[in-house]
Short mmCIF file of C-alpha atoms in Angstrom, two decimals:
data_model
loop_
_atom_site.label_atom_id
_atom_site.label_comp_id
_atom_site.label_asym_id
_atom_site.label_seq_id
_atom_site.Cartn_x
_atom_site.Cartn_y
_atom_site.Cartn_z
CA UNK A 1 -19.41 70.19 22.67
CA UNK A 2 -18.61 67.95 26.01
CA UNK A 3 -21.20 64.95 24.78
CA UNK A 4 -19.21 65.28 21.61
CA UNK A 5 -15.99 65.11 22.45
CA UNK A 6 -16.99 62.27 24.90
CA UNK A 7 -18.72 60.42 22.16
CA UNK A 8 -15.19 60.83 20.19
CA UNK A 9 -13.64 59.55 23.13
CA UNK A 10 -15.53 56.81 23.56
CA UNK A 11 -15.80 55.80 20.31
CA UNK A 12 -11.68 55.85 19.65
CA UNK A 13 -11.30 53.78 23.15
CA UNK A 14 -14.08 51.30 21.66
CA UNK A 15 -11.84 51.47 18.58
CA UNK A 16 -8.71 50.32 20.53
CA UNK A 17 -9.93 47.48 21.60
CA UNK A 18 -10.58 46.01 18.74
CA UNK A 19 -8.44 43.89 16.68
CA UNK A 20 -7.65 45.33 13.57
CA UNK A 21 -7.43 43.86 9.98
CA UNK A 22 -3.85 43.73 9.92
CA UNK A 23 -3.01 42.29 13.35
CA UNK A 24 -5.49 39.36 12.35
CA UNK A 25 -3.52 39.23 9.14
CA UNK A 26 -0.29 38.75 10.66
CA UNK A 27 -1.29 35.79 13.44
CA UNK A 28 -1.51 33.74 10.66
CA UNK A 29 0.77 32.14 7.83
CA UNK A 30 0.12 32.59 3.97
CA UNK A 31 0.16 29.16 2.18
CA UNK A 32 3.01 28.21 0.55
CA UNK A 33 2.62 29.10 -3.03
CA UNK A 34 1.80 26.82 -5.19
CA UNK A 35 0.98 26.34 -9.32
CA UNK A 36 -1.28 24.46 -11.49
CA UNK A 37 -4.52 22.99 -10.58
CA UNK A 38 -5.09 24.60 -7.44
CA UNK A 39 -8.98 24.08 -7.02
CA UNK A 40 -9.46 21.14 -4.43
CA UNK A 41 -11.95 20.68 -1.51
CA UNK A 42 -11.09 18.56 1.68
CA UNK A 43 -7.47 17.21 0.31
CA UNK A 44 -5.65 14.46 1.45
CA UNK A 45 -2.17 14.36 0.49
CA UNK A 46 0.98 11.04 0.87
CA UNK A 47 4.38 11.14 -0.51
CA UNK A 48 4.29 8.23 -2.67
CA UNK A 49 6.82 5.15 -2.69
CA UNK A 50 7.79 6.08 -6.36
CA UNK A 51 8.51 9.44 -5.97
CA UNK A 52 6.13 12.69 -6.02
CA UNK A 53 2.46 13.42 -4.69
CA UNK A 54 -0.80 12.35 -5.21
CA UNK A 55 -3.64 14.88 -3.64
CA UNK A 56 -7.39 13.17 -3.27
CA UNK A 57 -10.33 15.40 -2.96
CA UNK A 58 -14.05 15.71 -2.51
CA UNK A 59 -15.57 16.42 -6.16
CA UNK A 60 -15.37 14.37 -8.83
CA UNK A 61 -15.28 9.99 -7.99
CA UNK A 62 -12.41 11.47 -5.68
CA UNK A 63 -10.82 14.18 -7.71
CA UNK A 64 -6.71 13.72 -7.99
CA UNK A 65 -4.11 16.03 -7.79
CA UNK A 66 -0.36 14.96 -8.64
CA UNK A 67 2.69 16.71 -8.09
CA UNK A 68 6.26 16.11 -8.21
CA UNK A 69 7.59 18.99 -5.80
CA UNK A 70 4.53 19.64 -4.14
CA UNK A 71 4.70 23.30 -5.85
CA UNK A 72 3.23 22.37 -9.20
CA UNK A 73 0.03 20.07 -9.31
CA UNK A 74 -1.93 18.78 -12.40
CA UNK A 75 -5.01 17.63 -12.78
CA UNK A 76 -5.14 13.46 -12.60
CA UNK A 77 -8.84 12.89 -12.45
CA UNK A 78 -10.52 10.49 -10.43
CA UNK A 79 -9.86 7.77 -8.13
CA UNK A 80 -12.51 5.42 -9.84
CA UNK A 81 -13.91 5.69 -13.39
CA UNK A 82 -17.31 5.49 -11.81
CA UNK A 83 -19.00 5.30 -8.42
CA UNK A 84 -19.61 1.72 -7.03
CA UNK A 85 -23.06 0.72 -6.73
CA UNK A 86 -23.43 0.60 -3.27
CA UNK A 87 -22.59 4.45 -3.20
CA UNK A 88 -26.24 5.43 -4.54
CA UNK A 89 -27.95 4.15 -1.50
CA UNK A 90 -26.62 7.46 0.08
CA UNK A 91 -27.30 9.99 -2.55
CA UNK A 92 -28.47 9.90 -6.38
CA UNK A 93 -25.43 11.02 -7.67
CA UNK A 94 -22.93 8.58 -6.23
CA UNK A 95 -21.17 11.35 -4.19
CA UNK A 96 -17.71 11.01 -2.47
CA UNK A 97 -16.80 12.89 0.49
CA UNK A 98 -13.61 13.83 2.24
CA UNK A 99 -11.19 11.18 1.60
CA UNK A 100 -8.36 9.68 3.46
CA UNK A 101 -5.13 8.35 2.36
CA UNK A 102 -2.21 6.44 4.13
CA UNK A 103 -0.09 3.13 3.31
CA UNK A 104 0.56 0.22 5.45
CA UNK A 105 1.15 -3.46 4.92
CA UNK A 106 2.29 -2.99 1.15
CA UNK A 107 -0.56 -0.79 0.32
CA UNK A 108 -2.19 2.32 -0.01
CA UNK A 109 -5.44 2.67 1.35
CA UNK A 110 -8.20 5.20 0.68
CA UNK A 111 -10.83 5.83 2.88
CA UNK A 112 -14.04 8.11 1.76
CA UNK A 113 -17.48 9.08 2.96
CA UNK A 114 -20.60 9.08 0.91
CA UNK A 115 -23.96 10.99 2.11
CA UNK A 116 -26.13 13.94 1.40
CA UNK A 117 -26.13 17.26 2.60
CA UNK A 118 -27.92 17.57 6.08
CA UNK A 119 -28.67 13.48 6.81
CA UNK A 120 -26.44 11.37 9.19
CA UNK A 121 -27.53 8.53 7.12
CA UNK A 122 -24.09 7.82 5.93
CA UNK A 123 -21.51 5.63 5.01
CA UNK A 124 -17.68 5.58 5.03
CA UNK A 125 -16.07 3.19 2.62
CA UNK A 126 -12.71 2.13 1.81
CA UNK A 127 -10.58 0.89 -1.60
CA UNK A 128 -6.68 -0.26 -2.12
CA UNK A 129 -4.07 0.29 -4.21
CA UNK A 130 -0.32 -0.95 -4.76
CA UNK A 131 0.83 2.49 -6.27
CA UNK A 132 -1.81 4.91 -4.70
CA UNK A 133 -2.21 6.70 -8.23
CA UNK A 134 -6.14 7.23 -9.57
CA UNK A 135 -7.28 4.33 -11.96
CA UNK A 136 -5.70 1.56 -10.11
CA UNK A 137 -8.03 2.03 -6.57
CA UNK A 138 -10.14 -1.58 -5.86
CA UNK A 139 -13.19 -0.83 -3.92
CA UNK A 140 -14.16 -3.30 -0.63
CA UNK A 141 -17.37 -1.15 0.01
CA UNK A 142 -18.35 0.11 3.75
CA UNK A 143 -16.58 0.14 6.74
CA UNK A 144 -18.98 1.81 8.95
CA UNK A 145 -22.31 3.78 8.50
CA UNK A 146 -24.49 5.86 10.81
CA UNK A 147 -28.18 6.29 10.47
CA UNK A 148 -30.62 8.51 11.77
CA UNK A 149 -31.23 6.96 15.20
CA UNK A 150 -27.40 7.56 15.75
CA UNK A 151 -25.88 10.51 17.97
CA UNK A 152 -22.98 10.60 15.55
CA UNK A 153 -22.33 10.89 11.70
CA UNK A 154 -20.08 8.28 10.03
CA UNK A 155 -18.36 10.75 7.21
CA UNK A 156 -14.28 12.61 7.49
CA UNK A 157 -12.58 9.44 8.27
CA UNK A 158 -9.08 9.47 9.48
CA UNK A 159 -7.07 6.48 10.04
CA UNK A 160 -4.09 5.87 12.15
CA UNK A 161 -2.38 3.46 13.78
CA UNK A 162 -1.72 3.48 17.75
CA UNK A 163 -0.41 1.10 20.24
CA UNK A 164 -0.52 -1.74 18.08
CA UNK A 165 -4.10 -1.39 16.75
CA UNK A 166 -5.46 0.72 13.74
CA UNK A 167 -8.30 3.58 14.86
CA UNK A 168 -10.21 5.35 12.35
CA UNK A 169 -11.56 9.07 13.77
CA UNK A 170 -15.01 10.48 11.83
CA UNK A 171 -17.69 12.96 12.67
CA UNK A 172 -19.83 16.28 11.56
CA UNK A 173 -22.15 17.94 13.83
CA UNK A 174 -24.23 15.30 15.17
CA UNK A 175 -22.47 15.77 18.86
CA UNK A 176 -19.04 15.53 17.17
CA UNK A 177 -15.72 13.88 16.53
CA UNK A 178 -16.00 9.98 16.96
CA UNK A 179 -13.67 7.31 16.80
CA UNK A 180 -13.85 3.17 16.06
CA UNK A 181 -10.97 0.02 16.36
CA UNK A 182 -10.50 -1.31 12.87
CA UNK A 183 -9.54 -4.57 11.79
CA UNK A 184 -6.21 -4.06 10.62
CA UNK A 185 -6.91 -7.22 8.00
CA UNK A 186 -10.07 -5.67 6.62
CA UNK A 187 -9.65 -1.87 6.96
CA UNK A 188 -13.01 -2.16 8.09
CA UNK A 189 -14.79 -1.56 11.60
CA UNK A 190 -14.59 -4.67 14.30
CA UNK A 191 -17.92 -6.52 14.92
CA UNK A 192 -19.28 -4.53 18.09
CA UNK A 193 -16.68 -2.29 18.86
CA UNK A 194 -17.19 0.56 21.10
CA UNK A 195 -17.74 4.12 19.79
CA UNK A 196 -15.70 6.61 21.70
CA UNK A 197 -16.22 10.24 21.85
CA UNK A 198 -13.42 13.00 21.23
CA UNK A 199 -14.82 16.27 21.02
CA UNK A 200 -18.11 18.42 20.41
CA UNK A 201 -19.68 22.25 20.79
CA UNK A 202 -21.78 22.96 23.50
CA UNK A 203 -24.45 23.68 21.62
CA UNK A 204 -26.35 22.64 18.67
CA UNK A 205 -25.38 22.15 15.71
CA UNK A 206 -22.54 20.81 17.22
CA UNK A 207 -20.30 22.54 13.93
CA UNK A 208 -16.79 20.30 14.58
CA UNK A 209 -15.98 18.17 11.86
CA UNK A 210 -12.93 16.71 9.70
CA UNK A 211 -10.59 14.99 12.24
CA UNK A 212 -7.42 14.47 12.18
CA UNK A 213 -5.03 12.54 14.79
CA UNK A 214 -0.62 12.67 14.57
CA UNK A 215 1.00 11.53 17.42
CA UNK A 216 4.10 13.95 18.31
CA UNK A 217 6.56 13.37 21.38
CA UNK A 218 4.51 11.80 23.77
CA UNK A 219 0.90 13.23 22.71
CA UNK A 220 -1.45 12.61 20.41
CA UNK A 221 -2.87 15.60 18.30
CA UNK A 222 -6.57 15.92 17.32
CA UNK A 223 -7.29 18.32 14.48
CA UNK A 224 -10.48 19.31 13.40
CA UNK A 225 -12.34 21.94 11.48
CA UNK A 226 -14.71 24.56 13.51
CA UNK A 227 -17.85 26.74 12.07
CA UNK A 228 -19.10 26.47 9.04
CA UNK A 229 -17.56 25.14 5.73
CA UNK A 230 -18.62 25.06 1.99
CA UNK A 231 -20.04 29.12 2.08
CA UNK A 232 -16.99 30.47 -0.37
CA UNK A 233 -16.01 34.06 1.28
CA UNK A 234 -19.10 33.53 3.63
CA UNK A 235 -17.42 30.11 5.09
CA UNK A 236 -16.11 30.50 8.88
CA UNK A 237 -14.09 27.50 9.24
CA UNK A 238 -10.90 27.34 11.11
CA UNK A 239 -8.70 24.68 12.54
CA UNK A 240 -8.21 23.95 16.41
CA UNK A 241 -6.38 21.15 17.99
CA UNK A 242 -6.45 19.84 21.59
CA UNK A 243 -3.69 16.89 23.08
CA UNK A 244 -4.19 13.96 24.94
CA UNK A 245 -1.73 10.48 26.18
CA UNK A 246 -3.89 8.55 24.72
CA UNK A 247 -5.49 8.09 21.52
CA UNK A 248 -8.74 7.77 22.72
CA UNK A 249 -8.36 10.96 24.87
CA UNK A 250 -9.26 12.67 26.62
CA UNK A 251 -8.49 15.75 24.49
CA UNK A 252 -7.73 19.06 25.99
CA UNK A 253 -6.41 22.48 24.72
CA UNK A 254 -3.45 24.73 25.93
CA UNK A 255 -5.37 26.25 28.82
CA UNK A 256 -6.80 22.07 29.78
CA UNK A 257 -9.87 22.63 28.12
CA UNK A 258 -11.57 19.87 27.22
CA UNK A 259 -12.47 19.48 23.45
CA UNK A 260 -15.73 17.57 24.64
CA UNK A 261 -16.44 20.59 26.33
CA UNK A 262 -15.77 22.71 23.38
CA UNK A 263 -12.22 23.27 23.81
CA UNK A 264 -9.67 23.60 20.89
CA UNK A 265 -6.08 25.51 20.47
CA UNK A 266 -6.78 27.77 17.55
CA UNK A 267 -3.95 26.79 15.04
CA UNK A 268 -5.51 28.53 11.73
CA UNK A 269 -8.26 30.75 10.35
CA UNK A 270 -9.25 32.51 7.94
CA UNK A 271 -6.99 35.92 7.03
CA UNK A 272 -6.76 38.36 4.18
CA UNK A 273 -7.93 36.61 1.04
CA UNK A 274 -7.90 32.86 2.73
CA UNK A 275 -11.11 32.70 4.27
CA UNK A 276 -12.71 29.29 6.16
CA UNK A 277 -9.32 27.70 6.50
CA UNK A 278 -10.54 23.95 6.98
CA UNK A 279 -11.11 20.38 5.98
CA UNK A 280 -7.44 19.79 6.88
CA UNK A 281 -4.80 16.59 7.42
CA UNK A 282 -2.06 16.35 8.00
CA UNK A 283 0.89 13.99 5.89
CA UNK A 284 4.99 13.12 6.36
CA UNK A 285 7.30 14.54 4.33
CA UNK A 286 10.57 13.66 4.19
CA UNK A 287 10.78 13.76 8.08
CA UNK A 288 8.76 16.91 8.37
CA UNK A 289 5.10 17.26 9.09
CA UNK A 290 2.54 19.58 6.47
CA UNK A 291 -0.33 20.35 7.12
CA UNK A 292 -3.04 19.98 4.02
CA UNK A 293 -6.39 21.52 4.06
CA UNK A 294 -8.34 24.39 1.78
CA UNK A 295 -9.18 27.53 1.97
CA UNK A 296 -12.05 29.41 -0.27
CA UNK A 297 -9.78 32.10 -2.25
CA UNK A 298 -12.10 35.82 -1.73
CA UNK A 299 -9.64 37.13 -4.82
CA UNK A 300 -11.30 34.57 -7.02
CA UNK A 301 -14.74 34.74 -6.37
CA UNK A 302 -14.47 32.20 -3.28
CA UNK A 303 -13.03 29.08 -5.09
CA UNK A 304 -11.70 26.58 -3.01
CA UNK A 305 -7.94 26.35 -3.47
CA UNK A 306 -5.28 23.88 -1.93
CA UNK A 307 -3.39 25.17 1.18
CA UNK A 308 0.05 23.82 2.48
CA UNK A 309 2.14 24.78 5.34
CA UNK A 310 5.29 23.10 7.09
CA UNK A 311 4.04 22.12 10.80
CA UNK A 312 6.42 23.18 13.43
CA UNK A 313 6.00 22.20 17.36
CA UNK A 314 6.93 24.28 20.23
CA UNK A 315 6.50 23.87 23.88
CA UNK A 316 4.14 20.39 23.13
CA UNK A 317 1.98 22.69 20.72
CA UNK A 318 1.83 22.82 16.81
CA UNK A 319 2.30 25.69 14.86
CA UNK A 320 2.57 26.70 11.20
CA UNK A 321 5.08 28.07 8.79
#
């Protein structure tokens, strides 16, 4: 009777200390609900100049969303009609990756990786656009690739401009999050430029991917996606974010972790039916900051669906409504 009730004891103290279903729930925000063609994979979202959204994707030659309220989105097909050529040196089926959109100079300009599952023999490309809708994209071919011999993989881009020059940040596994000067004429990488290094895991795999930089105040913000993407309900990926002064770091958390020590601010994971909250960036909207990225939907047989939530900062840190 005594090893009993000190087994039951035991047992309900164990029981206490763990986090419970609902608490995890709660830490976290819902998307903001949304209609139509839900089903994307990485999105990248802009406000365009004409009014409305456009949404790029992995899947598809770029798969397009397009909204007018960012509540309903319809289906706009791809970027391109077909892959370029050059895309097949990378894998057979001319596969696009985890695009990136933004506008500067007069036009929009959409970065994209191509590889194959498992290979750091990649390439990140990049096309332009005066309207940023699908169908009217012009392709200049690569702007950086990593091969095998490399300690880094050239696939996520990110591009953003910083004290007067224009950065683009990349990396999965393969020892991290990267980042290269571009020439702001080409879009593309400057002869010889140095490859600095943002953030890893301390151990192999190194599972960080998907970066994403906003300055804010007087910091720059590094996003990226943690654990392991592209499982449907069996996906882990969430979304930390470490700080630094300067936007080629270093990067640190709330508690001065570095991220190249494996450091990160946990902003979002997975809850209730949105599991492996990931493969996020982040876009302006009419003076507010929303944060983009998808989530594998475990009421729908894991299908990746579009999440969006209104970025709020507090106390030098982002959080989410």
């Amino acid at each position: 009777m005594k090893r009993t009730r000190l087994a039951t004891a035991v047992a309900a103290a164990v029981v206490a200390l763990l986090p419970t279903t609902a608490s995890a729930d709660v830490t976290y925000p819902d998307p903001q609900p949304i209609t139509g063609q839900q089903i994307i994979h990485d999105p990248t979202v802009i406000r365009l100049a004409s009014g409305g959204y456009v949404a790029y994707s992995t899947g598809g030659v770029i798969g397009a969303r397009v909204s007018r309220d960012k509540k309903q989105w319809d289906d706009a097909g791809n970027a391109f009609a077909a892959p370029p050529a050059w895309w097949y040196e990378y894998n057979d089926t001319g596969d696009p990756w985890a695009p990136d959109i933004s506008f500067r100079d007069g036009r929009y300009w959409l970065y994209y990786a191509v590889s194959s599952w498992g290979t750091n023999h990649s390439a990140i490309g990049v096309a332009t656009s005066p309207t940023g809708l699908p169908g009217t994209w012009i392709d200049h071919g690569k702007v950086f690739s990593s091969e095998r011999t490399d300690a880094w993989n050239a696939i996520d881009p990110a591009v953003l401009r910083a004290d007067g020059k224009l950065w683009m940040t990349f990396g999965s596994y393969w020892t991290g999050i990267r980042m290269v000067e571009l020439d702001p004429r080409t879009g593309k990488a400057l002869p010889g430029a140095s490859v600095h290094h943002l953030a890893t895991r301390p151990d192999a795999p190194y599972a960080v991917e998907g970066p994403y930089i906003v300055r804010h105040g007087a910091y720059y913000y590094l996003f990226a996606s943690y654990d392991a993407c592209c499982a449907g309900v069996n996906s882990t990926y969430k979304i930390r974010v470490g700080r630094s002064t300067s936007v080629t770091g270093p990067y640190v958390d709330s508690t001065g972790k570095p991220l190249l020590e494996g450091g990160g601010e946990l902003l979002l994971a997975g809850h209730g039916r949105y599991v492996g909250t990931g493969g996020e960036s982040v876009f302006r909207d009419r003076g507010e900051d929303w944060l983009a990225y998808h989530y594998y939907d475990a009421k729908d047989n894991g299908t990746p669906k579009l999440g969006l939530n209104k970025l709020t900062w507090k106390s030098g840190w982002p959080g989410l409504t």
